């Protein structure tokens, strides 16, 4: 007699063995904004200095995450707490970054739009195809194509600004202000350059 | 037989009967700098354009300063020379100067675009000796805005490879090419003083504070350290199948241990304070002939590779060599092109797991100390006996060699120092990690000693810079071919070459 095929019959009958499911698949870039939302939702409760230290020490390789954490916590504690927290810092770099970020935080929306109008006045013709973009996105896209700060592909915008600052290229602080404001608002898609997102999207069905 | 006894250096003599003094090896002050270490979690998502941008941004200020000092008041043909910001801003008929990165278009250079387009018809890559050819080579200058071709006789007298940053003065001609009148290089970077990073050994072990005239003080009080030597060798080439230089390797070991030769020479040998192995310690075994492979029955492939074809003997031989040498002498090991380390520049240290015997002399992975056995990166920067040393395993010089029409390897090393970049052809033809935050190949500080290993022959030169920098350049020959090692005096940086021969 041929061996009984119990396995196939039971799966056909919908037996005890569970079928594989792909619903809880880990997404790639979608997961990160969710993580940021989690942080911003927990910070309204008063964070102890110890938690500041812990959250600053973790995620060290992920440099881009470091900056939004520092900025978000400092915002709710105010400048004087930030100065007190500075000795608590473990590395020197977040302290220096927070200085640039503090200065950028003082930049108001009016200054940002004044900066943008200055740039627009240098052009002889109006910009086309940018009508449905917010002012923030326009400022950031102009920063992306400014090649004196390096290529915009392959790097998040915040990291690129930090790198330009470290190399002494004097990137405009208004761009940093826009980046931080957009992160607080939780706008999706401003983290990486738009060109980067286009280039990295994989086309299914090619080849 | 009294005559034989009195001949110095003669081992053929009666036992003298008196107690010989024990020889002590000179101590070595050593501090490696981890400039080329990569993080354990490396991301390869980024593009290589960042590396060129970083290199240009870091070197541009220096070149601009030199160029503006040289050309500020130059008037040629009644026209003043102006600086332009971008390569594309050059106008025809206008005399101007610009800073950019050199890019060489060569027909014989492996081109990734051609490889990708010929995806299905690609044959095995033929390795040519030189990419340079008489015709079909174009030198172009590039920056963020664009590229312009350079022509002119001034280009013929200098070495140029892809990736070096230069300032060019000239004007655009009718063909849209830039006619070069003059070229300027960034020249040597500022050189740190001796003992900039590590502390010199004090007379009674007390570390003195750094003063301007410390060098004079130190040579007076140091009795053991003065006259110390650093031994550099490369291309040891331990192999499972090739035993042509096995005797010389053994003799080398005895020489370094101080077991060979007579007491007077051994006195000199005890001055060798450190051995630096500059690459290619293990040689690649030649492939088995094709026929033999086909007649073998299907081998068991576990984990995707055939474990039985791995020959552990070369690394075992190297391990034995190191374990015998390490008790008496500290060793610094740089990986080379044929060593079991990653193939892209900068090569990370060979893992200590390869050396079960010599592993005992390495430092603990979590501690900051440096053990007597130091696996380091290739290229490597460190401070040995106070001198800032930069060493590579040879891949950078071999790659630059392919670009230029010359056999002068020392001249190319000098050119690399003057370009302030120790691997300018990375990432074009020299595989490199895509750096995004910092380009470590840019020389921030001028080394006192720059050596390159695995070269076909020995050579040495001293070059001087505009700010009284002086660099000793050494090309270290491959031991398996030439049986030579190099000894560098650690006070004067003089170089001697020692040949181990069986006569």
XYZ file of C-alpha atoms in Angstrom:
710
model
C 0.000 0.000 0.000
C 1.308 3.410 -0.732
C 2.122 5.488 2.342
C -0.848 7.464 3.492
C -0.603 11.120 2.710
C -1.892 12.419 5.938
C -0.195 15.786 5.726
C -1.782 16.897 2.477
C -5.221 15.718 3.488
C -5.158 17.554 6.775
C -4.063 20.841 5.223
C -6.758 20.510 2.602
C -9.278 19.885 5.329
C -8.104 22.997 7.168
C -6.552 21.004 10.003
C -4.814 22.074 13.165
C -1.678 23.363 11.454
C -1.840 27.120 11.056
C -1.233 28.625 7.681
C 1.565 31.100 7.204
C 0.525 34.698 7.343
C 2.356 37.750 6.075
C 0.203 40.409 7.647
C 2.604 41.440 10.335
C 5.410 42.060 7.881
C 7.881 44.668 9.062
C 7.733 47.690 6.842
C 10.814 49.699 6.006
C 10.561 53.471 6.126
C 7.028 53.508 7.356
C 8.100 52.259 10.771
C 10.312 55.210 11.578
C 7.766 58.048 11.610
C 5.715 55.867 13.900
C 8.628 55.724 16.280
C 8.923 59.491 16.268
C 5.239 59.845 17.048
C 5.721 57.574 20.027
C 8.418 59.820 21.436
C 6.481 63.014 20.929
C 3.458 61.486 22.581
C 5.354 60.498 25.711
C 7.244 63.739 26.220
C 4.273 65.828 27.419
C 4.679 63.967 30.705
C 7.520 65.441 32.714
C 10.679 63.556 31.744
C 13.201 63.034 34.509
C 16.840 63.944 33.873
C 17.674 60.259 34.147
C 15.426 59.396 31.239
C 17.086 62.142 29.231
C 20.413 60.491 29.872
C 19.119 57.076 28.945
C 17.416 58.221 25.788
C 20.509 60.095 24.736
C 22.812 57.152 25.310
C 20.704 54.701 23.356
C 20.510 54.612 19.565
C 23.953 55.986 19.230
C 24.699 54.623 15.757
C 21.442 56.109 14.551
C 22.675 59.665 14.511
C 19.655 61.106 12.789
C 17.362 59.891 15.521
C 19.573 61.502 18.148
C 18.840 65.000 16.952
C 15.027 64.861 17.033
C 15.170 63.337 20.525
C 17.438 66.081 21.808
C 15.377 68.783 20.207
C 12.037 67.456 21.353
C 13.104 67.083 24.963
C 14.761 70.456 25.106
C 11.698 72.124 23.752
C 9.513 71.023 26.582
C 12.059 71.777 29.276
C 13.074 75.174 28.067
C 16.446 76.724 27.618
C 17.521 76.778 31.265
C 17.008 73.062 31.660
C 18.916 72.454 28.490
C 21.837 74.358 29.937
C 21.639 72.277 33.101
C 21.327 69.107 31.100
C 24.401 69.964 29.078
C 26.839 68.652 31.738
C 24.779 65.499 31.833
C 25.606 64.927 28.180
C 27.907 62.073 27.527
C 29.459 63.282 24.299
C 30.426 66.768 23.261
C 28.749 66.603 19.866
C 25.096 66.691 20.933
C 25.959 69.741 23.017
C 27.406 71.562 20.019
C 24.532 70.413 17.874
C 22.067 71.649 20.380
C 23.632 75.108 20.189
C 22.958 75.246 16.474
C 19.531 73.838 17.150
C 18.848 76.372 19.870
C 19.707 79.158 17.492
C 17.598 77.548 14.833
C 14.693 77.237 17.227
C 14.661 80.991 17.683
C 14.060 81.491 13.994
C 10.446 82.363 13.504
C 8.210 81.551 10.590
C 8.456 85.126 9.460
C 12.229 84.852 9.192
C 11.866 81.676 7.201
C 9.516 83.261 4.726
C 11.784 86.326 4.538
C 14.668 84.009 3.691
C 12.588 82.323 1.037
C 11.480 85.615 -0.484
C 15.088 86.717 -0.688
C 15.903 83.614 -2.678
C 12.892 84.100 -4.922
C 13.828 87.671 -5.681
C 17.194 86.525 -7.013
C 15.441 84.603 -9.743
C 14.243 86.364 -12.857
C 11.355 84.014 -13.533
C 8.808 82.488 -11.226
C 9.161 78.876 -10.162
C 6.932 76.477 -11.990
C 5.458 73.159 -10.865
C 5.847 74.007 -7.198
C 2.364 75.372 -6.551
C 1.191 72.507 -4.373
C 4.278 72.353 -2.223
C 4.371 73.840 1.233
C 6.900 76.558 1.992
C 8.831 74.110 4.129
C 9.148 71.618 1.309
C 10.260 74.368 -1.104
C 12.972 75.527 1.277
C 14.149 71.958 1.785
C 14.200 71.165 -1.908
C 16.293 74.237 -2.569
C 18.677 72.998 0.101
C 18.793 69.589 -1.622
C 19.929 70.974 -4.943
C 22.533 73.282 -3.416
C 25.465 71.221 -4.543
C 28.005 73.099 -2.448
C 26.843 71.034 0.526
C 27.376 67.775 -1.268
C 25.124 65.264 -2.953
C 21.673 64.975 -1.456
C 21.109 61.364 -2.409
C 21.807 58.646 0.119
C 21.662 60.811 3.205
C 18.908 62.222 5.329
C 18.491 65.990 5.128
C 19.260 66.511 8.798
C 22.475 64.508 8.542
C 23.477 66.436 5.462
C 22.951 69.741 7.244
C 24.996 68.519 10.209
C 27.779 67.366 7.938
C 27.867 70.676 6.089
C 27.985 72.468 9.426
C 30.846 70.284 10.630
C 32.842 70.919 7.453
C 32.494 74.652 7.944
C 30.356 75.328 4.884
C 27.876 77.544 6.817
C 24.585 76.037 5.746
C 21.658 78.400 6.322
C 20.195 77.986 9.817
C 16.746 78.613 8.389
C 16.906 75.182 6.787
C 17.664 73.589 10.142
C 14.768 75.487 11.663
C 12.436 74.211 8.967
C 13.665 70.647 9.461
C 13.109 70.738 13.192
C 9.690 72.333 12.894
C 8.576 69.766 10.378
C 9.802 66.953 12.564
C 7.806 68.264 15.486
C 4.737 68.463 13.330
C 5.429 64.925 12.206
C 5.232 65.655 8.505
C 5.921 62.546 6.533
C 8.490 62.429 3.772
C 10.655 65.381 4.729
C 13.386 63.272 6.219
C 15.114 62.370 2.982
C 15.436 64.363 -0.186
C 12.616 63.881 -2.640
C 15.124 62.871 -5.293
C 16.412 60.203 -2.950
C 12.945 58.738 -2.588
C 12.462 58.665 -6.325
C 15.815 57.047 -6.978
C 15.424 54.448 -4.281
C 11.963 53.297 -5.179
C 12.250 49.864 -6.704
C 10.222 49.297 -9.825
C 8.483 45.947 -9.805
C 8.425 44.198 -13.139
C 11.630 45.650 -14.537
C 13.991 43.200 -16.283
C 94.239 28.851 16.527
C 94.430 32.139 18.349
C 94.089 33.936 15.003
C 90.656 32.581 14.367
C 89.544 33.564 17.810
C 90.488 37.145 17.277
C 88.772 37.578 13.957
C 85.628 39.589 14.708
C 82.381 38.094 13.581
C 83.825 34.649 13.232
C 81.720 31.951 14.785
C 84.457 29.387 14.496
C 86.133 29.816 17.846
C 86.692 28.137 21.169
C 84.199 28.752 23.893
C 85.433 31.810 25.687
C 84.514 30.435 29.076
C 83.334 33.761 30.449
C 79.745 34.611 31.069
C 78.284 36.536 28.202
C 76.159 39.518 29.134
C 72.497 39.026 28.569
C 71.281 41.239 25.812
C 68.119 43.196 26.335
C 65.981 44.404 23.514
C 65.305 48.102 23.162
C 61.845 49.173 24.228
C 59.468 50.588 21.697
C 57.136 53.492 22.381
C 54.054 52.929 20.371
C 50.649 54.398 19.945
C 48.439 53.395 17.052
C 45.888 55.876 15.746
C 42.624 54.373 14.659
C 42.072 56.683 11.723
C 41.031 53.948 9.345
C 38.856 51.803 11.535
C 35.320 51.298 10.351
C 32.344 50.731 12.578
C 31.162 47.167 12.950
C 27.779 47.916 11.439
C 28.588 49.448 8.113
C 25.954 50.744 5.807
C 26.460 50.423 2.092
C 23.346 52.320 1.106
C 25.210 55.486 0.294
C 26.811 56.493 -2.948
C 30.457 57.175 -3.612
C 29.869 60.752 -4.688
C 30.020 61.748 -1.043
C 33.662 60.675 -0.887
C 34.666 62.970 -3.729
C 32.709 65.823 -2.207
C 34.389 65.314 1.166
C 37.821 65.113 -0.366
C 37.321 68.293 -2.378
C 35.853 70.181 0.568
C 38.661 69.202 2.885
C 41.558 69.913 0.546
C 40.122 72.880 -1.360
C 40.992 75.564 1.240
C 44.642 74.561 1.232
C 44.929 74.568 -2.561
C 43.090 77.839 -2.862
C 45.470 79.467 -0.464
C 48.541 78.235 -2.288
C 47.121 79.132 -5.679
C 45.984 82.595 -4.698
C 49.377 83.349 -3.189
C 51.105 82.210 -6.340
C 48.825 83.725 -8.926
C 47.366 86.735 -7.193
C 49.267 89.334 -9.163
C 50.053 87.377 -12.256
C 49.475 89.220 -15.464
C 49.870 87.212 -18.630
C 49.528 88.859 -21.989
C 48.127 91.971 -20.411
C 45.349 90.071 -18.707
C 44.928 89.522 -15.008
C 44.246 86.117 -13.589
C 40.965 85.761 -11.745
C 39.617 82.940 -9.670
C 36.405 81.316 -10.753
C 34.258 79.354 -8.388
C 33.049 76.583 -10.588
C 34.598 74.629 -13.402
C 31.782 75.588 -15.737
C 32.308 79.299 -15.172
C 35.392 79.353 -17.354
C 34.835 81.495 -20.405
C 36.693 81.392 -23.649
C 39.490 83.878 -23.831
C 39.401 84.663 -20.130
C 42.429 83.863 -18.066
C 41.356 82.272 -14.826
C 42.152 79.643 -12.267
C 39.925 77.049 -10.667
C 40.172 74.236 -8.122
C 38.798 70.812 -8.857
C 39.258 67.064 -8.781
C 41.136 65.329 -11.536
C 39.388 62.573 -13.411
C 41.276 60.485 -15.935
C 39.344 58.942 -18.757
C 41.273 55.946 -19.932
C 40.277 53.317 -22.401
C 42.019 50.494 -20.558
C 40.558 51.344 -17.175
C 37.862 48.974 -15.936
C 34.629 50.849 -16.360
C 31.639 49.735 -14.349
C 29.227 51.254 -16.860
C 30.608 49.154 -19.658
C 30.526 46.071 -17.476
C 26.907 46.615 -16.642
C 25.875 47.297 -20.217
C 27.644 44.205 -21.472
C 26.063 42.155 -18.743
C 25.579 38.911 -20.609
C 28.569 39.014 -22.898
C 31.190 39.854 -20.350
C 34.330 37.777 -20.380
C 36.743 37.263 -17.519
C 38.362 40.583 -16.684
C 41.881 40.807 -17.995
C 44.162 42.582 -15.618
C 46.357 44.947 -17.546
C 49.612 46.141 -16.219
C 48.941 49.779 -16.871
C 45.809 51.695 -17.718
C 47.885 54.390 -19.271
C 48.142 54.258 -23.040
C 49.626 56.593 -25.607
C 46.379 57.726 -27.105
C 42.879 57.618 -25.780
C 43.694 59.146 -22.407
C 42.018 62.319 -21.322
C 42.714 64.320 -18.217
C 39.654 66.196 -17.020
C 38.969 68.499 -14.121
C 35.729 68.021 -12.256
C 33.792 69.580 -9.446
C 30.149 69.720 -8.371
C 29.117 71.628 -11.469
C 30.773 69.720 -14.256
C 33.826 68.508 -16.033
C 36.259 70.127 -18.415
C 39.057 68.558 -20.352
C 42.598 69.712 -19.699
C 45.227 70.001 -22.377
C 48.641 71.499 -22.433
C 52.289 70.693 -22.019
C 52.279 71.526 -18.334
C 50.393 68.280 -17.709
C 53.194 66.114 -18.971
C 55.671 66.997 -16.288
C 53.518 66.034 -13.318
C 51.789 62.905 -12.107
C 48.025 63.092 -12.229
C 45.569 60.413 -11.254
C 41.858 60.353 -10.671
C 40.990 61.862 -7.334
C 43.782 64.320 -6.697
C 42.746 67.900 -6.000
C 44.600 70.562 -7.953
C 44.361 74.209 -8.908
C 44.694 74.911 -12.591
C 45.344 78.198 -14.310
C 44.552 78.649 -17.929
C 42.037 79.665 -20.486
C 39.452 77.938 -22.583
C 40.391 77.312 -26.167
C 38.271 76.857 -29.257
C 37.584 73.182 -28.620
C 36.094 73.852 -25.213
C 39.131 72.469 -23.450
C 41.102 74.223 -20.771
C 44.629 75.009 -21.871
C 46.725 74.642 -18.799
C 49.416 77.191 -18.152
C 50.222 76.322 -14.567
C 49.275 73.757 -11.931
C 49.371 73.896 -8.167
C 49.105 71.069 -5.661
C 48.056 71.330 -2.022
C 51.565 70.232 -1.029
C 52.469 68.652 2.262
C 50.085 69.117 5.182
C 51.316 70.535 8.476
C 53.613 68.150 10.257
C 53.243 67.479 13.965
C 56.289 67.560 16.166
C 57.909 64.388 17.294
C 56.192 62.879 20.347
C 52.958 64.696 19.544
C 50.684 61.906 20.669
C 52.655 59.534 22.852
C 54.961 60.354 25.704
C 58.662 59.727 25.375
C 60.140 57.349 27.930
C 61.525 59.417 30.813
C 64.916 58.764 32.430
C 63.410 57.096 35.485
C 60.062 56.277 34.011
C 58.756 59.744 34.881
C 57.016 61.313 31.904
C 58.252 64.795 31.236
C 55.974 67.547 30.047
C 56.406 68.499 26.431
C 58.734 71.399 25.793
C 60.161 72.815 22.627
C 63.683 71.472 23.092
C 62.600 68.110 24.373
C 64.335 66.212 21.640
C 67.746 67.315 22.821
C 66.961 66.390 26.398
C 65.683 62.986 25.475
C 68.643 61.836 23.459
C 70.882 62.670 26.349
C 69.012 60.681 28.946
C 67.969 57.750 26.819
C 70.570 55.076 26.736
C 68.477 52.113 25.737
C 66.145 53.916 23.327
C 68.747 55.731 21.303
C 69.896 53.773 18.315
C 66.733 51.711 18.416
C 65.577 50.389 15.119
C 62.243 49.571 13.589
C 62.172 46.587 11.259
C 59.723 46.649 8.368
C 59.075 43.637 6.213
C 56.352 42.776 3.751
C 55.356 39.959 1.468
C 56.398 37.159 3.787
C 54.206 34.930 1.678
C 53.607 31.938 3.870
C 52.169 29.338 1.605
C 51.082 25.757 1.747
C 52.567 24.874 -1.608
C 55.396 27.299 -2.301
C 58.461 26.586 -0.180
C 61.052 28.440 -2.232
C 61.796 30.944 0.490
C 61.126 28.776 3.520
C 64.791 28.725 4.510
C 65.012 32.481 4.311
C 61.900 32.804 6.439
C 63.493 30.627 9.059
C 66.703 32.607 8.916
C 64.701 35.811 9.206
C 63.096 34.497 12.346
C 66.470 33.647 13.812
C 67.839 37.007 12.786
C 65.037 38.888 14.487
C 65.209 36.727 17.586
C 68.873 37.435 17.890
C 69.817 33.784 17.661
C 71.792 34.086 14.483
C 75.272 35.467 13.886
C 77.877 36.375 16.449
C 77.617 38.396 19.679
C 78.726 41.691 18.181
C 76.004 41.573 15.547
C 73.557 40.377 18.140
C 74.278 43.507 20.097
C 73.061 45.481 17.120
C 70.106 43.207 16.638
C 68.933 43.818 20.160
C 68.293 47.383 19.107
C 65.435 46.320 16.864
C 62.509 47.357 18.972
C 59.537 46.559 16.764
C 58.612 44.616 13.659
C 56.033 45.983 11.263
C 54.704 43.491 8.753
C 53.308 45.438 5.831
C 51.007 43.067 4.046
C 50.849 39.837 2.078
C 51.907 37.586 4.899
C 49.908 34.778 3.376
C 50.194 34.087 -0.305
C 47.336 32.966 -2.449
C 47.722 29.400 -3.547
C 47.785 28.923 -7.264
C 44.663 27.418 -8.658
C 44.685 23.720 -9.372
C 44.748 22.858 -13.089
C 41.333 22.540 -14.672
C 41.565 18.837 -15.512
C 42.089 17.867 -11.937
C 39.015 19.729 -10.825
C 36.742 18.066 -13.314
C 37.754 14.526 -12.498
C 37.103 14.977 -8.770
C 33.814 13.611 -7.698
C 31.250 16.035 -6.540
C 32.513 17.424 -3.270
C 30.244 18.060 -0.387
C 29.339 21.733 -0.368
C 28.166 22.792 3.029
C 27.284 26.456 3.564
C 27.867 27.042 -0.113
C 31.604 26.472 -0.259
C 33.742 23.402 -0.361
C 35.356 23.151 3.058
C 37.837 20.474 2.073
C 39.618 22.743 -0.394
C 40.636 25.220 2.302
C 44.252 24.881 3.258
C 44.880 26.072 6.774
C 48.602 25.676 6.518
C 49.600 29.196 5.476
C 47.904 30.835 8.403
C 49.250 28.165 10.728
C 52.768 28.843 9.521
C 52.271 32.563 9.998
C 50.884 31.958 13.445
C 53.928 29.878 14.385
C 56.237 32.572 13.086
C 54.489 35.239 15.104
C 54.163 33.168 18.250
C 57.886 32.469 18.216
C 58.757 36.090 17.655
C 56.243 37.771 19.933
C 57.749 36.919 23.316
C 60.754 39.074 22.468
C 59.492 41.719 20.096
C 56.230 43.610 19.567
C 54.731 43.143 16.134
C 52.332 45.275 14.121
C 50.526 43.402 11.388
C 48.993 45.167 8.421
C 46.840 43.142 6.042
C 47.695 43.122 2.363
C 45.995 42.308 -0.903
C 46.367 38.576 -0.393
C 45.656 38.390 3.318
C 42.424 37.108 4.849
C 40.900 40.516 5.450
C 38.231 42.387 3.545
C 39.171 43.301 0.031
C 38.063 46.905 -0.041
C 40.117 49.809 1.226
C 40.625 50.491 4.118
C 41.223 46.880 5.026
C 40.185 46.106 8.530
C 42.518 44.254 10.895
C 42.937 40.539 10.403
C 40.807 38.918 13.043
C 42.707 37.499 15.998
C 40.899 34.206 15.519
C 43.293 33.507 12.641
C 46.167 33.308 15.103
C 45.406 30.856 17.888
C 49.004 30.943 19.070
C 49.784 34.614 18.751
C 46.390 35.632 20.037
C 47.644 35.561 23.606
C 49.674 38.675 22.909
C 46.841 40.800 21.618
C 44.992 43.219 23.826
C 41.548 42.357 25.083
C 38.905 43.398 22.562
C 37.151 45.678 25.013
C 40.180 47.370 26.510
C 41.948 50.433 25.177
C 45.454 49.098 25.721
C 47.631 47.998 22.918
C 49.055 44.518 23.114
C 52.405 43.429 21.820
C 50.668 41.912 18.849
C 48.736 44.651 17.162
C 46.494 43.807 14.239
C 45.930 47.075 12.477
C 44.154 48.383 9.451
C 45.628 48.924 6.027
C 46.417 51.818 5.566
C 47.618 52.476 9.070
C 48.661 55.562 10.949
C 50.395 55.535 14.263
C 53.186 56.948 16.329
C 56.251 54.753 16.762
C 59.056 56.093 18.950
C 57.555 59.531 18.598
C 57.553 59.636 14.809
C 54.246 59.837 13.019
C 54.169 56.843 10.700
C 51.835 56.177 7.804
C 52.026 52.757 6.208
C 50.063 50.854 3.626
C 50.103 47.371 2.230
C 50.773 48.486 -1.306
C 47.399 48.539 -3.008
C 47.266 52.328 -3.212
C 50.683 52.674 -4.804
C 50.091 49.787 -7.188
C 46.905 51.435 -8.357
C 48.526 54.838 -8.862
C 51.307 53.059 -10.746
C 48.798 51.882 -13.331
C 47.711 55.411 -14.114
C 51.022 57.042 -14.902
C 53.619 56.516 -17.531
C 56.527 56.001 -15.225
C 58.290 53.371 -13.174
C 59.315 55.770 -10.456
C 57.421 54.458 -7.447
C 59.123 56.788 -5.024
C 58.089 59.689 -7.202
C 54.512 58.491 -6.991
C 54.743 58.260 -3.222
C 56.029 61.804 -3.148
C 53.154 62.848 -5.387
C 50.675 61.230 -3.003
C 52.102 63.238 -0.132
C 51.908 66.426 -2.137
C 48.319 65.671 -3.112
C 47.576 65.147 0.600
C 45.766 61.950 -0.271
C 47.159 58.522 0.348
C 44.690 56.707 -1.896
C 43.451 59.141 -4.537
C 42.246 56.458 -6.907
C 39.782 55.147 -4.333
C 36.932 54.691 -5.105
C 37.467 54.876 -8.841
C 39.624 51.824 -9.486
C 40.556 50.924 -5.921
C 37.583 49.440 -4.162
C 36.759 51.448 -1.077
C 34.083 51.756 1.524
C 31.643 54.560 0.636
C 32.516 57.100 3.285
C 29.877 59.640 4.001
C 31.035 61.724 6.926
C 34.760 61.883 6.589
C 37.333 60.828 4.039
C 40.167 59.275 6.066
C 42.452 59.011 3.060
C 43.050 62.747 3.203
C 46.276 63.308 5.106
C 45.507 65.780 7.837
C 48.954 65.586 9.355
C 52.158 65.003 7.499
C 53.849 61.776 8.575
C 57.550 61.631 9.360
C 57.783 58.190 7.832
C 55.690 56.857 4.982
C 56.217 53.266 3.912
C 54.474 51.140 1.337
C 54.808 47.374 1.385
C 54.779 44.584 -1.183
C 56.712 46.526 -3.785
C 58.991 44.897 -6.336
C 62.123 46.582 -5.053
C 63.543 48.622 -2.247
C 63.831 52.373 -2.459
C 64.010 55.305 -0.120
C 63.963 59.065 -0.369
C 63.494 62.109 1.815
C 61.189 64.843 0.624
C 60.801 68.304 2.087
C 57.825 70.567 2.187
C 57.313 74.317 2.174
C 57.014 74.528 5.969
C 60.150 72.544 6.712
C 58.251 69.278 6.793
C 60.389 66.313 5.923
C 59.125 62.862 5.110
C 61.134 59.709 4.734
C 59.604 57.562 1.986
C 60.318 53.856 1.842
C 59.179 51.243 -0.623
C 59.468 47.935 1.178
C 60.245 45.018 -1.128
C 58.364 41.754 -0.994
C 60.327 39.280 1.085
C 59.298 36.224 -0.906
C 60.894 37.670 -4.028
C 63.833 39.680 -2.772
C 64.541 38.235 0.703
C 65.162 41.730 2.032
C 63.963 43.572 5.073
C 64.282 47.213 5.982
C 65.637 48.625 9.230
C 64.809 52.203 10.145
C 66.809 53.982 12.807
C 64.406 55.473 15.289
C 66.463 58.563 16.043
C 67.643 59.674 12.636
C 65.165 57.814 10.397
C 68.051 56.462 8.367
C 67.289 53.332 6.461
C 69.347 50.197 6.021
C 68.466 47.210 3.948
C 69.248 43.710 5.165
C 69.317 40.816 2.763
C 68.944 37.284 4.065
C 70.676 34.906 1.733
C 71.795 31.341 1.801
C 75.114 31.301 0.090
